[in-house]
């Protein structure tokens, strides 16, 4: 009986080794392959909804600020960020302009609505690949980074340096999970780190994804609260 158990154990080990070897062969190992998985997946994604947690580090003051909320992207060019209280900000782009609602601070009676061009703000430019307006391989120089983040040990980290300099950021870092969907590999961006020339870091962690659900265009037609002061820089 003992030799039978040894034979079964040996066979089980061979199966596991074979499965692991196949998985390693299927898993992309270079930056270009991972970027292709990411680009292909989001090119086929018409809408994306998710929860986010934001961690912003301001180097000048050595300060961390944290916020959370919900975001929705829709091609072409639409996005909306709704921040939970006590932040309460709203960022909305209809693909032509960006509106930023800032609720009144303590002692103030009215909030502000700021209108900007899309290329004047960090969020639309950094997340353009999610709204059908970016080409990662064309727009960035990309390389694969090593990482020691235990919570992301089975993912990939990509550094993206813009080929055309932008004042909005110096580099992006994508934390990518590669998954198998319908027999094909897909690259899902679960974290985006935005780093500017001053060393400030703006990190977004995404969860509770919903892909290709119906999102009406009126979701991006924002109307601020009554009495809001409009500001056009």
PDB file of C-alpha atoms in Angstrom:
ATOM      1  CA  UNK A   1       0.000   0.000   0.000  1.00  0.00           C
ATOM      2  CA  UNK A   2       2.847   2.383   0.813  1.00  0.00           C
ATOM      3  CA  UNK A   3       4.248   2.290  -2.721  1.00  0.00           C
ATOM      4  CA  UNK A   4       0.804   3.155  -4.097  1.00  0.00           C
ATOM      5  CA  UNK A   5       0.596   6.301  -1.979  1.00  0.00           C
ATOM      6  CA  UNK A   6       4.074   7.301  -3.103  1.00  0.00           C
ATOM      7  CA  UNK A   7       3.058   6.816  -6.728  1.00  0.00           C
ATOM      8  CA  UNK A   8      -0.085   8.920  -6.238  1.00  0.00           C
ATOM      9  CA  UNK A   9       1.910  11.671  -4.524  1.00  0.00           C
ATOM     10  CA  UNK A  10       4.480  11.648  -7.327  1.00  0.00           C
ATOM     11  CA  UNK A  11       1.757  11.866  -9.981  1.00  0.00           C
ATOM     12  CA  UNK A  12       0.070  14.752  -8.123  1.00  0.00           C
ATOM     13  CA  UNK A  13       3.394  16.612  -7.931  1.00  0.00           C
ATOM     14  CA  UNK A  14       3.920  16.172 -11.677  1.00  0.00           C
ATOM     15  CA  UNK A  15       0.436  17.560 -12.393  1.00  0.00           C
ATOM     16  CA  UNK A  16       1.063  20.612 -10.199  1.00  0.00           C
ATOM     17  CA  UNK A  17       4.454  21.255 -11.797  1.00  0.00           C
ATOM     18  CA  UNK A  18       2.990  20.945 -15.286  1.00  0.00           C
ATOM     19  CA  UNK A  19       0.135  23.319 -14.428  1.00  0.00           C
ATOM     20  CA  UNK A  20       2.538  25.876 -12.914  1.00  0.00           C
ATOM     21  CA  UNK A  21       4.803  25.658 -15.956  1.00  0.00           C
ATOM     22  CA  UNK A  22       1.879  26.279 -18.289  1.00  0.00           C
ATOM     23  CA  UNK A  23       0.705  29.209 -16.168  1.00  0.00           C
ATOM     24  CA  UNK A  24       4.175  30.741 -16.294  1.00  0.00           C
ATOM     25  CA  UNK A  25       4.267  30.338 -20.057  1.00  0.00           C
ATOM     26  CA  UNK A  26       0.867  32.027 -20.380  1.00  0.00           C
ATOM     27  CA  UNK A  27       1.844  34.925 -18.091  1.00  0.00           C
ATOM     28  CA  UNK A  28       3.453  37.844 -19.974  1.00  0.00           C
ATOM     29  CA  UNK A  29       6.997  38.643 -18.960  1.00  0.00           C
ATOM     30  CA  UNK A  30       7.826  41.894 -20.757  1.00  0.00           C
ATOM     31  CA  UNK A  31       6.454  45.418 -20.625  1.00  0.00           C
ATOM     32  CA  UNK A  32       5.239  45.503 -24.213  1.00  0.00           C
ATOM     33  CA  UNK A  33       3.172  42.335 -23.811  1.00  0.00           C
ATOM     34  CA  UNK A  34       1.515  43.666 -20.652  1.00  0.00           C
ATOM     35  CA  UNK A  35       0.804  47.058 -22.222  1.00  0.00           C
ATOM     36  CA  UNK A  36      -0.826  45.277 -25.157  1.00  0.00           C
ATOM     37  CA  UNK A  37      -3.071  43.314 -22.774  1.00  0.00           C
ATOM     38  CA  UNK A  38      -4.073  46.533 -21.000  1.00  0.00           C
ATOM     39  CA  UNK A  39      -4.668  48.519 -24.197  1.00  0.00           C
ATOM     40  CA  UNK A  40      -6.646  45.743 -25.877  1.00  0.00           C
ATOM     41  CA  UNK A  41      -8.876  45.258 -22.853  1.00  0.00           C
ATOM     42  CA  UNK A  42      -9.722  48.930 -22.414  1.00  0.00           C
ATOM     43  CA  UNK A  43     -10.187  49.455 -26.161  1.00  0.00           C
ATOM     44  CA  UNK A  44     -13.023  46.934 -25.849  1.00  0.00           C
ATOM     45  CA  UNK A  45     -14.426  48.556 -22.704  1.00  0.00           C
ATOM     46  CA  UNK A  46     -17.105  51.155 -23.387  1.00  0.00           C
ATOM     47  CA  UNK A  47     -17.942  51.939 -19.757  1.00  0.00           C
ATOM     48  CA  UNK A  48     -16.187  51.326 -16.459  1.00  0.00           C
ATOM     49  CA  UNK A  49     -17.511  51.936 -12.961  1.00  0.00           C
ATOM     50  CA  UNK A  50     -15.501  51.452  -9.774  1.00  0.00           C
ATOM     51  CA  UNK A  51     -14.896  52.573  -6.217  1.00  0.00           C
ATOM     52  CA  UNK A  52     -11.641  54.350  -5.523  1.00  0.00           C
ATOM     53  CA  UNK A  53      -9.406  55.282  -2.618  1.00  0.00           C
ATOM     54  CA  UNK A  54      -7.088  58.225  -3.206  1.00  0.00           C
ATOM     55  CA  UNK A  55      -3.858  58.935  -1.333  1.00  0.00           C
ATOM     56  CA  UNK A  56      -2.192  62.220  -2.173  1.00  0.00           C
ATOM     57  CA  UNK A  57       1.286  63.062  -0.900  1.00  0.00           C
ATOM     58  CA  UNK A  58       2.385  66.720  -1.006  1.00  0.00           C
ATOM     59  CA  UNK A  59       6.153  66.818  -0.810  1.00  0.00           C
ATOM     60  CA  UNK A  60       6.483  70.506   0.133  1.00  0.00           C
ATOM     61  CA  UNK A  61       4.507  70.009   3.354  1.00  0.00           C
ATOM     62  CA  UNK A  62       5.359  66.301   3.787  1.00  0.00           C
ATOM     63  CA  UNK A  63       1.631  65.670   4.122  1.00  0.00           C
ATOM     64  CA  UNK A  64      -0.722  62.851   3.175  1.00  0.00           C
ATOM     65  CA  UNK A  65      -4.380  63.455   2.327  1.00  0.00           C
ATOM     66  CA  UNK A  66      -6.826  60.628   1.786  1.00  0.00           C
ATOM     67  CA  UNK A  67     -10.235  60.476   0.144  1.00  0.00           C
ATOM     68  CA  UNK A  68     -12.571  57.948  -1.421  1.00  0.00           C
ATOM     69  CA  UNK A  69     -15.525  57.826  -3.722  1.00  0.00           C
ATOM     70  CA  UNK A  70     -16.937  56.399  -6.948  1.00  0.00           C
ATOM     71  CA  UNK A  71     -15.859  56.940 -10.551  1.00  0.00           C
ATOM     72  CA  UNK A  72     -17.355  56.192 -13.941  1.00  0.00           C
ATOM     73  CA  UNK A  73     -15.664  56.339 -17.362  1.00  0.00           C
ATOM     74  CA  UNK A  74     -17.373  56.225 -20.742  1.00  0.00           C
ATOM     75  CA  UNK A  75     -15.942  56.431 -24.241  1.00  0.00           C
ATOM     76  CA  UNK A  76     -15.327  58.729 -25.899  1.00  0.00           C
ATOM     77  CA  UNK A  77     -13.783  61.112 -23.381  1.00  0.00           C
ATOM     78  CA  UNK A  78     -16.294  61.065 -20.521  1.00  0.00           C
ATOM     79  CA  UNK A  79     -15.533  60.653 -16.840  1.00  0.00           C
ATOM     80  CA  UNK A  80     -17.057  61.519 -13.488  1.00  0.00           C
ATOM     81  CA  UNK A  81     -15.480  61.376 -10.023  1.00  0.00           C
ATOM     82  CA  UNK A  82     -17.826  61.719  -7.027  1.00  0.00           C
ATOM     83  CA  UNK A  83     -15.946  62.104  -3.749  1.00  0.00           C
ATOM     84  CA  UNK A  84     -17.578  60.905  -0.552  1.00  0.00           C
ATOM     85  CA  UNK A  85     -18.055  63.198   2.425  1.00  0.00           C
ATOM     86  CA  UNK A  86     -16.398  65.074   3.998  1.00  0.00           C
ATOM     87  CA  UNK A  87     -14.546  65.849   0.744  1.00  0.00           C
ATOM     88  CA  UNK A  88     -17.623  66.197  -1.463  1.00  0.00           C
ATOM     89  CA  UNK A  89     -15.819  67.293  -4.635  1.00  0.00           C
ATOM     90  CA  UNK A  90     -17.083  66.338  -8.091  1.00  0.00           C
ATOM     91  CA  UNK A  91     -14.984  66.140 -11.278  1.00  0.00           C
ATOM     92  CA  UNK A  92     -16.958  65.781 -14.511  1.00  0.00           C
ATOM     93  CA  UNK A  93     -15.790  65.697 -18.124  1.00  0.00           C
ATOM     94  CA  UNK A  94     -18.162  65.440 -21.079  1.00  0.00           C
ATOM     95  CA  UNK A  95     -15.222  64.942 -23.432  1.00  0.00           C
ATOM     96  CA  UNK A  96     -14.951  68.650 -24.251  1.00  0.00           C
ATOM     97  CA  UNK A  97     -14.356  70.403 -20.930  1.00  0.00           C
ATOM     98  CA  UNK A  98     -13.770  69.587 -17.283  1.00  0.00           C
ATOM     99  CA  UNK A  99     -15.998  70.869 -14.474  1.00  0.00           C
ATOM    100  CA  UNK A 100     -14.759  70.765 -10.893  1.00  0.00           C
ATOM    101  CA  UNK A 101     -17.222  71.352  -8.068  1.00  0.00           C
ATOM    102  CA  UNK A 102     -15.716  72.335  -4.723  1.00  0.00           C
ATOM    103  CA  UNK A 103     -18.232  72.448  -1.851  1.00  0.00           C
ATOM    104  CA  UNK A 104     -18.149  75.383   0.576  1.00  0.00           C
ATOM    105  CA  UNK A 105     -15.529  75.158   3.289  1.00  0.00           C
ATOM    106  CA  UNK A 106     -16.235  75.930   6.921  1.00  0.00           C
ATOM    107  CA  UNK A 107     -17.548  79.476   7.256  1.00  0.00           C
ATOM    108  CA  UNK A 108     -18.439  79.776   3.551  1.00  0.00           C
ATOM    109  CA  UNK A 109     -21.964  79.847   2.153  1.00  0.00           C
ATOM    110  CA  UNK A 110     -21.313  78.962  -1.482  1.00  0.00           C
ATOM    111  CA  UNK A 111     -19.298  76.358  -3.253  1.00  0.00           C
ATOM    112  CA  UNK A 112     -17.371  76.919  -6.494  1.00  0.00           C
ATOM    113  CA  UNK A 113     -17.646  75.425  -9.963  1.00  0.00           C
ATOM    114  CA  UNK A 114     -14.373  75.643 -11.894  1.00  0.00           C
ATOM    115  CA  UNK A 115     -14.221  75.054 -15.655  1.00  0.00           C
ATOM    116  CA  UNK A 116     -10.969  73.934 -17.273  1.00  0.00           C
ATOM    117  CA  UNK A 117      -9.709  72.610 -20.569  1.00  0.00           C
ATOM    118  CA  UNK A 118      -9.027  68.889 -20.488  1.00  0.00           C
ATOM    119  CA  UNK A 119      -5.287  69.272 -21.021  1.00  0.00           C
ATOM    120  CA  UNK A 120      -5.025  71.637 -18.041  1.00  0.00           C
ATOM    121  CA  UNK A 121      -5.843  69.040 -15.397  1.00  0.00           C
ATOM    122  CA  UNK A 122      -4.101  65.908 -14.174  1.00  0.00           C
ATOM    123  CA  UNK A 123      -7.049  63.502 -14.101  1.00  0.00           C
ATOM    124  CA  UNK A 124      -8.256  63.683 -17.731  1.00  0.00           C
ATOM    125  CA  UNK A 125      -4.734  63.445 -19.119  1.00  0.00           C
ATOM    126  CA  UNK A 126      -3.601  60.626 -16.803  1.00  0.00           C
ATOM    127  CA  UNK A 127      -6.735  58.536 -17.357  1.00  0.00           C
ATOM    128  CA  UNK A 128      -7.250  59.184 -21.061  1.00  0.00           C
ATOM    129  CA  UNK A 129      -6.643  55.482 -21.814  1.00  0.00           C
ATOM    130  CA  UNK A 130      -9.856  54.721 -19.888  1.00  0.00           C
ATOM    131  CA  UNK A 131     -11.944  57.064 -22.028  1.00  0.00           C
ATOM    132  CA  UNK A 132     -10.826  55.816 -25.434  1.00  0.00           C
ATOM    133  CA  UNK A 133      -8.496  58.753 -26.098  1.00  0.00           C
ATOM    134  CA  UNK A 134      -5.073  57.312 -25.286  1.00  0.00           C
ATOM    135  CA  UNK A 135      -2.612  54.905 -26.881  1.00  0.00           C
ATOM    136  CA  UNK A 136      -0.252  53.679 -24.173  1.00  0.00           C
ATOM    137  CA  UNK A 137       2.470  52.326 -26.429  1.00  0.00           C
ATOM    138  CA  UNK A 138       2.369  55.375 -28.687  1.00  0.00           C
ATOM    139  CA  UNK A 139       2.123  57.980 -25.931  1.00  0.00           C
ATOM    140  CA  UNK A 140       4.598  56.510 -23.408  1.00  0.00           C
ATOM    141  CA  UNK A 141       7.947  54.871 -22.996  1.00  0.00           C
ATOM    142  CA  UNK A 142       7.153  51.825 -20.869  1.00  0.00           C
ATOM    143  CA  UNK A 143       9.251  49.526 -18.723  1.00  0.00           C
ATOM    144  CA  UNK A 144       8.546  46.781 -16.223  1.00  0.00           C
ATOM    145  CA  UNK A 145       9.446  47.521 -12.591  1.00  0.00           C
ATOM    146  CA  UNK A 146      10.351  45.167  -9.775  1.00  0.00           C
ATOM    147  CA  UNK A 147       8.224  45.594  -6.675  1.00  0.00           C
ATOM    148  CA  UNK A 148       8.141  44.356  -3.096  1.00  0.00           C
ATOM    149  CA  UNK A 149       4.465  45.037  -2.359  1.00  0.00           C
ATOM    150  CA  UNK A 150       3.196  41.835  -0.742  1.00  0.00           C
ATOM    151  CA  UNK A 151      -0.433  42.678  -1.538  1.00  0.00           C
ATOM    152  CA  UNK A 152       0.441  42.834  -5.233  1.00  0.00           C
ATOM    153  CA  UNK A 153       2.897  39.967  -5.527  1.00  0.00           C
ATOM    154  CA  UNK A 154       1.053  38.273  -8.404  1.00  0.00           C
ATOM    155  CA  UNK A 155       0.677  41.433 -10.507  1.00  0.00           C
ATOM    156  CA  UNK A 156       2.876  43.576 -12.731  1.00  0.00           C
ATOM    157  CA  UNK A 157       4.093  47.143 -12.240  1.00  0.00           C
ATOM    158  CA  UNK A 158       4.584  49.348 -15.290  1.00  0.00           C
ATOM    159  CA  UNK A 159       6.373  52.689 -15.378  1.00  0.00           C
ATOM    160  CA  UNK A 160       5.120  55.021 -18.110  1.00  0.00           C
ATOM    161  CA  UNK A 161       7.127  58.097 -19.118  1.00  0.00           C
ATOM    162  CA  UNK A 162       5.267  60.421 -21.530  1.00  0.00           C
ATOM    163  CA  UNK A 163       7.006  60.760 -24.884  1.00  0.00           C
ATOM    164  CA  UNK A 164       5.641  64.295 -25.081  1.00  0.00           C
ATOM    165  CA  UNK A 165       6.304  66.219 -21.838  1.00  0.00           C
ATOM    166  CA  UNK A 166       3.232  67.417 -19.954  1.00  0.00           C
ATOM    167  CA  UNK A 167       3.041  69.801 -16.973  1.00  0.00           C
ATOM    168  CA  UNK A 168       0.412  67.564 -15.364  1.00  0.00           C
ATOM    169  CA  UNK A 169       2.792  64.756 -14.394  1.00  0.00           C
ATOM    170  CA  UNK A 170       6.289  63.394 -14.925  1.00  0.00           C
ATOM    171  CA  UNK A 171       5.441  59.707 -14.910  1.00  0.00           C
ATOM    172  CA  UNK A 172       2.649  57.204 -14.300  1.00  0.00           C
ATOM    173  CA  UNK A 173       2.931  53.850 -12.567  1.00  0.00           C
ATOM    174  CA  UNK A 174       0.305  51.193 -13.324  1.00  0.00           C
ATOM    175  CA  UNK A 175      -0.290  48.173 -11.092  1.00  0.00           C
ATOM    176  CA  UNK A 176      -1.766  45.587 -13.447  1.00  0.00           C
ATOM    177  CA  UNK A 177      -3.530  42.283 -12.779  1.00  0.00           C
ATOM    178  CA  UNK A 178      -3.575  39.865 -15.702  1.00  0.00           C
ATOM    179  CA  UNK A 179      -6.676  37.678 -15.758  1.00  0.00           C
ATOM    180  CA  UNK A 180      -8.138  35.086 -18.079  1.00  0.00           C
ATOM    181  CA  UNK A 181     -11.530  36.047 -19.555  1.00  0.00           C
ATOM    182  CA  UNK A 182     -13.277  33.965 -22.213  1.00  0.00           C
ATOM    183  CA  UNK A 183     -10.071  32.042 -22.760  1.00  0.00           C
ATOM    184  CA  UNK A 184      -8.038  35.225 -23.368  1.00  0.00           C
ATOM    185  CA  UNK A 185      -5.643  37.176 -21.157  1.00  0.00           C
ATOM    186  CA  UNK A 186      -6.675  40.672 -20.059  1.00  0.00           C
ATOM    187  CA  UNK A 187      -4.776  43.413 -18.208  1.00  0.00           C
ATOM    188  CA  UNK A 188      -6.798  45.166 -15.491  1.00  0.00           C
ATOM    189  CA  UNK A 189      -5.312  48.340 -13.980  1.00  0.00           C
ATOM    190  CA  UNK A 190      -6.034  48.214 -10.256  1.00  0.00           C
ATOM    191  CA  UNK A 191      -3.814  51.056  -9.105  1.00  0.00           C
ATOM    192  CA  UNK A 192      -2.542  54.226 -10.764  1.00  0.00           C
ATOM    193  CA  UNK A 193       0.248  56.301  -9.233  1.00  0.00           C
ATOM    194  CA  UNK A 194       0.777  59.782 -10.670  1.00  0.00           C
ATOM    195  CA  UNK A 195       4.112  61.481  -9.949  1.00  0.00           C
ATOM    196  CA  UNK A 196       4.797  65.089 -10.920  1.00  0.00           C
ATOM    197  CA  UNK A 197       8.066  66.994 -11.387  1.00  0.00           C
ATOM    198  CA  UNK A 198       7.944  68.326  -7.806  1.00  0.00           C
ATOM    199  CA  UNK A 199       7.842  64.818  -6.346  1.00  0.00           C
ATOM    200  CA  UNK A 200       4.158  64.941  -5.382  1.00  0.00           C
ATOM    201  CA  UNK A 201       2.409  61.575  -5.592  1.00  0.00           C
ATOM    202  CA  UNK A 202      -1.274  60.990  -6.314  1.00  0.00           C
ATOM    203  CA  UNK A 203      -2.360  57.354  -5.945  1.00  0.00           C
ATOM    204  CA  UNK A 204      -5.700  55.794  -6.880  1.00  0.00           C
ATOM    205  CA  UNK A 205      -6.650  52.258  -5.799  1.00  0.00           C
ATOM    206  CA  UNK A 206      -9.686  50.831  -7.606  1.00  0.00           C
ATOM    207  CA  UNK A 207     -12.108  48.102  -6.518  1.00  0.00           C
ATOM    208  CA  UNK A 208     -15.617  46.754  -7.211  1.00  0.00           C
ATOM    209  CA  UNK A 209     -15.265  47.070 -10.983  1.00  0.00           C
ATOM    210  CA  UNK A 210     -18.226  47.005 -13.336  1.00  0.00           C
ATOM    211  CA  UNK A 211     -17.493  46.834 -17.057  1.00  0.00           C
ATOM    212  CA  UNK A 212     -19.720  47.671 -20.028  1.00  0.00           C
ATOM    213  CA  UNK A 213     -22.867  48.464 -18.041  1.00  0.00           C
ATOM    214  CA  UNK A 214     -25.350  50.969 -19.417  1.00  0.00           C
ATOM    215  CA  UNK A 215     -24.384  54.510 -18.360  1.00  0.00           C
ATOM    216  CA  UNK A 216     -26.542  57.328 -19.823  1.00  0.00           C
ATOM    217  CA  UNK A 217     -24.791  60.409 -21.198  1.00  0.00           C
ATOM    218  CA  UNK A 218     -26.799  62.632 -18.847  1.00  0.00           C
ATOM    219  CA  UNK A 219     -24.605  61.279 -16.037  1.00  0.00           C
ATOM    220  CA  UNK A 220     -21.909  63.615 -17.366  1.00  0.00           C
ATOM    221  CA  UNK A 221     -24.192  66.651 -17.682  1.00  0.00           C
ATOM    222  CA  UNK A 222     -23.422  68.159 -14.298  1.00  0.00           C
ATOM    223  CA  UNK A 223     -25.573  70.760 -12.554  1.00  0.00           C
ATOM    224  CA  UNK A 224     -24.042  72.235  -9.359  1.00  0.00           C
ATOM    225  CA  UNK A 225     -26.112  73.128  -6.292  1.00  0.00           C
ATOM    226  CA  UNK A 226     -28.102  76.357  -6.524  1.00  0.00           C
ATOM    227  CA  UNK A 227     -26.070  79.454  -5.635  1.00  0.00           C
ATOM    228  CA  UNK A 228     -22.709  77.938  -6.617  1.00  0.00           C
ATOM    229  CA  UNK A 229     -20.174  80.517  -7.780  1.00  0.00           C
ATOM    230  CA  UNK A 230     -18.836  79.828 -11.277  1.00  0.00           C
ATOM    231  CA  UNK A 231     -15.115  80.362 -11.840  1.00  0.00           C
ATOM    232  CA  UNK A 232     -13.428  80.333 -15.257  1.00  0.00           C
ATOM    233  CA  UNK A 233      -9.622  80.629 -14.991  1.00  0.00           C
TER     234      UNK A 233
END
